[in-house]
Short mmCIF file of C-alpha atoms in Angstrom, two decimals:
data_model
loop_
_atom_site.label_atom_id
_atom_site.label_comp_id
_atom_site.label_asym_id
_atom_site.label_seq_id
_atom_site.Cartn_x
_atom_site.Cartn_y
_atom_site.Cartn_z
CA MET U 1 57.73 124.51 123.10
CA GLN U 2 55.50 125.68 120.26
CA LYS U 3 52.46 123.47 119.80
CA THR U 4 51.43 122.11 116.41
CA ASN U 5 48.12 122.91 114.74
CA ARG U 6 46.80 119.40 115.40
CA THR U 7 47.65 119.69 119.11
CA LEU U 8 45.85 123.03 119.39
CA LEU U 9 42.80 121.63 117.62
CA LYS U 10 42.69 118.56 119.88
CA GLU U 11 42.83 120.81 122.93
CA ASN U 12 39.98 122.96 121.53
CA LYS U 13 42.23 126.01 121.56
CA LYS U 14 42.19 128.85 119.08
CA CYS U 15 44.01 127.89 115.91
CA VAL U 16 44.18 129.89 112.69
CA VAL U 17 45.76 128.30 109.60
CA ILE U 18 46.40 130.21 106.36
CA SER U 19 47.22 127.76 103.60
CA THR U 20 47.47 127.25 99.87
CA SER U 21 45.13 124.79 98.15
CA LEU U 22 47.56 122.04 99.20
CA VAL U 23 45.52 121.69 102.41
CA GLU U 24 42.73 120.22 100.25
CA ALA U 25 44.83 117.22 99.23
CA GLY U 26 44.25 114.72 102.01
CA VAL U 27 45.45 116.86 104.94
CA ASP U 28 43.58 115.54 107.97
CA LEU U 29 42.58 118.71 109.85
CA ASP U 30 39.26 119.57 111.48
CA PHE U 31 38.13 123.20 111.83
CA PRO U 32 34.82 124.70 112.98
CA VAL U 33 35.03 127.47 110.33
CA VAL U 34 36.61 127.50 106.85
CA PHE U 35 37.11 130.48 104.53
CA ARG U 36 37.84 129.60 100.88
CA ALA U 37 38.59 131.97 98.02
CA MET U 38 36.30 131.42 95.03
CA ALA U 39 37.53 128.47 93.00
CA GLY U 40 36.34 125.43 91.11
CA LEU U 41 33.39 123.75 92.80
CA ASP U 42 35.42 120.59 93.35
CA SER U 43 38.12 122.60 95.17
CA ILE U 44 35.49 124.31 97.30
CA ALA U 45 34.09 120.89 98.23
CA GLN U 46 37.58 119.72 99.22
CA ALA U 47 38.10 122.77 101.42
CA ALA U 48 34.66 122.27 102.99
CA GLY U 49 35.77 118.76 103.88
CA ARG U 50 38.13 120.30 106.44
CA CYS U 51 35.17 121.81 108.33
CA ASN U 52 33.72 119.67 111.14
CA ARG U 53 35.55 116.80 109.47
CA GLU U 54 35.23 114.46 112.43
CA GLY U 55 31.60 115.40 113.20
CA LYS U 56 32.34 116.37 116.82
CA MET U 57 30.36 119.63 116.74
CA GLU U 58 26.74 119.65 117.85
CA ASP U 59 25.81 121.81 114.88
CA LEU U 60 27.17 121.97 111.36
CA GLY U 61 30.39 123.85 110.72
CA GLN U 62 30.51 127.04 108.68
CA VAL U 63 32.11 127.44 105.24
CA PHE U 64 32.44 130.91 103.68
CA VAL U 65 33.38 131.40 100.03
CA PHE U 66 34.63 134.89 99.18
CA GLY U 67 35.78 136.68 96.06
CA PRO U 68 39.48 137.67 96.23
CA GLU U 69 40.60 141.14 95.24
CA LYS U 70 42.81 139.81 92.43
CA LYS U 71 41.94 137.08 89.97
CA PRO U 72 44.33 134.14 89.51
CA ARG U 73 46.86 134.50 86.71
CA MET U 74 46.23 131.03 85.32
CA PRO U 75 43.45 130.98 82.67
CA TRP U 76 42.34 127.50 83.75
CA LEU U 77 41.69 128.62 87.32
CA ASN U 78 39.67 131.58 86.05
CA ARG U 79 37.66 129.19 83.90
CA CYS U 80 36.94 126.99 86.94
CA ILE U 81 35.77 130.03 88.89
CA SER U 82 33.44 131.26 86.15
CA LYS U 83 31.91 127.81 85.63
CA THR U 84 31.34 127.43 89.37
CA ALA U 85 29.41 130.71 89.41
CA GLU U 86 27.45 129.67 86.31
CA ALA U 87 26.54 126.27 87.75
CA MET U 88 25.34 127.82 91.02
CA ARG U 89 23.29 130.46 89.16
CA SER U 90 21.60 127.73 87.12
CA MET U 91 20.39 126.00 90.31
CA PRO U 92 19.97 128.79 92.87
CA ASP U 93 17.76 126.74 95.20
CA CYS U 94 20.15 123.79 95.47
CA ASP U 95 22.93 123.20 97.97
CA PRO U 96 26.19 123.97 96.09
CA MET U 97 27.48 120.55 97.17
CA ASN U 98 24.43 118.82 95.66
CA ILE U 99 25.41 116.15 93.14
CA MET U 100 23.28 117.81 90.45
CA VAL U 101 25.10 121.13 90.85
CA MET U 102 28.44 119.35 90.79
CA ARG U 103 27.45 117.47 87.65
CA ARG U 104 26.38 120.74 86.00
CA TYR U 105 29.71 122.33 86.95
CA PHE U 106 31.73 119.61 85.23
CA GLU U 107 29.47 119.69 82.16
CA LEU U 108 30.12 123.42 81.83
CA LEU U 109 33.82 123.09 82.61
CA TYR U 110 34.50 120.59 79.87
CA ASP U 111 31.96 121.71 77.28
CA ILE U 112 34.66 122.73 74.79
CA GLU U 113 37.35 120.36 75.96
CA ASP U 114 38.30 117.27 73.98
CA LEU U 115 39.09 114.89 76.81
CA ASP U 116 40.78 112.38 74.52
CA LYS U 117 42.70 114.60 72.12
CA LYS U 118 45.39 111.96 71.66
CA GLN U 119 42.80 109.21 71.05
CA ILE U 120 44.08 107.04 73.88
CA MET U 121 40.74 105.26 74.31
CA ARG U 122 40.40 104.74 70.57
CA ARG U 123 43.82 103.09 70.40
CA LEU U 124 42.93 100.74 73.25
CA ASN U 125 39.52 99.78 71.85
CA PRO U 126 39.67 96.00 71.09
CA LYS U 127 37.21 96.46 68.21
CA ARG U 128 39.82 98.51 66.35
CA LEU U 129 42.71 96.07 66.88
CA ASP U 130 43.76 93.17 64.72
CA LYS U 131 42.74 89.58 65.50
CA ASN U 132 45.78 89.12 67.76
CA LEU U 133 44.69 92.01 70.00
CA LEU U 134 48.09 93.69 69.82
CA PHE U 135 47.67 96.76 72.02
CA PRO U 136 49.99 99.70 71.12
CA PHE U 137 51.20 100.15 74.70
CA LYS U 138 54.45 101.92 73.77
CA GLU U 139 52.71 104.52 71.60
CA VAL U 140 50.03 105.11 74.23
CA ALA U 141 52.64 105.49 76.98
CA GLN U 142 54.52 108.08 74.93
CA ALA U 143 51.34 110.02 74.10
CA PHE U 144 49.74 109.93 77.55
CA LYS U 145 50.45 112.51 80.21
CA PHE U 146 48.01 112.98 83.06
CA ILE U 147 49.35 116.51 83.55
CA GLU U 148 50.66 118.14 80.41
CA GLU U 149 53.95 119.92 80.93
CA ASP U 150 55.38 122.72 78.86
CA THR U 151 58.93 121.60 79.57
CA VAL U 152 61.55 119.24 78.15
CA GLY U 153 64.23 117.54 80.25
CA VAL U 154 67.72 118.24 78.88
CA VAL U 155 70.76 116.30 80.07
CA ILE U 156 73.64 118.55 81.21
CA PRO U 157 76.78 116.33 81.02
CA ARG U 158 79.23 118.64 82.78
CA GLU U 159 80.40 116.11 85.36
CA SER U 160 82.58 113.18 84.33
CA GLU U 161 80.01 110.60 85.44
CA ALA U 162 77.29 112.23 83.34
CA HIS U 163 79.64 112.47 80.37
CA ASN U 164 80.48 108.75 80.64
CA LEU U 165 76.80 107.82 80.84
CA VAL U 166 76.05 109.88 77.73
CA GLU U 167 78.84 108.11 75.84
CA GLN U 168 77.37 104.75 76.85
CA LEU U 169 73.96 105.98 75.76
CA ARG U 170 75.19 106.37 72.19
CA HIS U 171 75.92 102.65 71.88
CA ILE U 172 73.04 100.99 73.70
CA GLU U 173 69.74 99.86 72.20
CA PHE U 174 67.59 99.94 75.34
CA PRO U 175 68.59 103.03 77.36
CA GLY U 176 66.11 102.76 80.24
CA THR U 177 68.67 101.98 82.96
CA LEU U 178 71.05 104.71 81.80
CA LEU U 179 68.25 107.26 81.65
CA ARG U 180 67.41 106.60 85.28
CA LYS U 181 71.06 107.19 86.20
CA LEU U 182 71.03 110.44 84.21
CA GLN U 183 68.01 111.88 86.02
CA PRO U 184 70.14 113.89 88.51
CA TYR U 185 71.66 115.68 85.51
CA LEU U 186 68.37 116.69 83.90
CA VAL U 187 67.30 120.33 83.70
CA ALA U 188 63.72 121.26 82.77
CA VAL U 189 63.59 123.69 79.84
CA ARG U 190 60.46 125.37 78.51
CA THR U 191 59.48 124.20 75.04
CA ARG U 192 60.11 127.58 73.44
CA GLU U 193 63.58 127.82 74.97
CA TYR U 194 64.33 124.21 74.08
CA THR U 195 63.45 124.91 70.44
CA ARG U 196 65.77 127.90 70.46
CA LEU U 197 68.64 125.82 71.85
CA TYR U 198 68.02 122.97 69.42
CA THR U 199 67.77 125.13 66.30
CA GLY U 200 70.94 126.94 67.42
CA GLY U 201 72.82 123.65 67.51
CA ALA U 202 73.34 123.67 71.28
CA ILE U 203 71.45 120.41 71.78
CA GLU U 204 72.10 116.97 70.32
CA LEU U 205 69.38 114.31 70.16
CA ILE U 206 70.57 110.78 70.92
CA HIS U 207 68.31 108.03 69.57
CA ASP U 208 66.26 110.89 68.09
CA GLU U 209 64.58 111.57 71.43
CA ILE U 210 67.09 112.15 74.26
CA PRO U 211 68.33 115.79 74.33
CA ILE U 212 71.92 116.37 75.42
CA LEU U 213 73.39 119.84 75.90
CA GLN U 214 76.47 120.09 73.70
CA ASN U 215 77.33 123.75 74.15
CA GLU U 216 78.71 124.08 77.69
CA ALA U 217 78.76 127.87 77.29
CA ALA U 218 74.98 127.77 77.69
CA TYR U 219 75.24 126.50 81.26
CA SER U 220 76.54 128.35 84.30
CA ASP U 221 77.16 126.90 87.74
CA ASP U 222 75.88 130.15 89.23
CA VAL U 223 72.59 130.67 87.35
CA GLY U 224 72.03 127.37 85.53
CA LEU U 225 70.96 127.18 81.90
CA VAL U 226 71.36 130.44 79.99
CA VAL U 227 69.44 130.13 76.73
CA GLU U 228 70.83 133.39 75.34
CA LYS U 229 74.31 131.86 75.27
CA GLY U 230 73.25 128.78 73.35
CA GLU U 231 74.47 130.25 70.07
CA THR U 232 77.84 131.33 71.49
CA TRP U 233 80.47 128.63 71.67
CA ASN U 234 83.75 128.38 73.51
CA ALA U 235 86.58 128.08 71.01
CA ASP U 236 87.98 124.98 72.79
CA ASP U 237 84.66 123.15 72.33
CA LEU U 238 84.91 123.49 68.55
CA ILE U 239 88.26 121.70 68.33
CA ILE U 240 87.97 118.02 67.49
#
């Protein structure tokens, strides 16, 4: 029987794990040596937390940070890398995990970022509310996203159950329960593709905010949503 990584580590046997950054997110593993590709200083600290995690070694563990041959494709990751290097250059005599270096890293990382672009904190400031302290919770909930996504969920009502739910949706004031039932029929569409479908008439907005695919020709059971076909309609679908 093949032994797991945790079993090998407990038995002090050789164990090599090659992982994505997912290993940094609360995975409880303890290695004597960690190699981490150059990244944001916070990610490096998380990876280092998997080295001698349980403090069982007599000496400190070893963490090596190396420069990969290819840079990440995502601009944000490249920004994190460059600001890590800049923060470490500004304090060459400090331990990279020193709180002052970490503080400098985040100051550099967010120097041109507006952390409250949607004015969430301003809307929730009691000094700016009326005497009844009526907080605009609905507006804040709609504006706030911890992780911004470049996608829109479109309902694909091809099955009879989905079609029935959509018809109910047209005549209900508070659609929360129906929207939860429609989640299995949602397809994520990139904003640019969504705009193309909407302007081509392939999408209908119910209650001015819930997108429903009207042109079934734009969806294939084999490949899913085909944006290019959004402007081409089946003749039967145009008959009322």
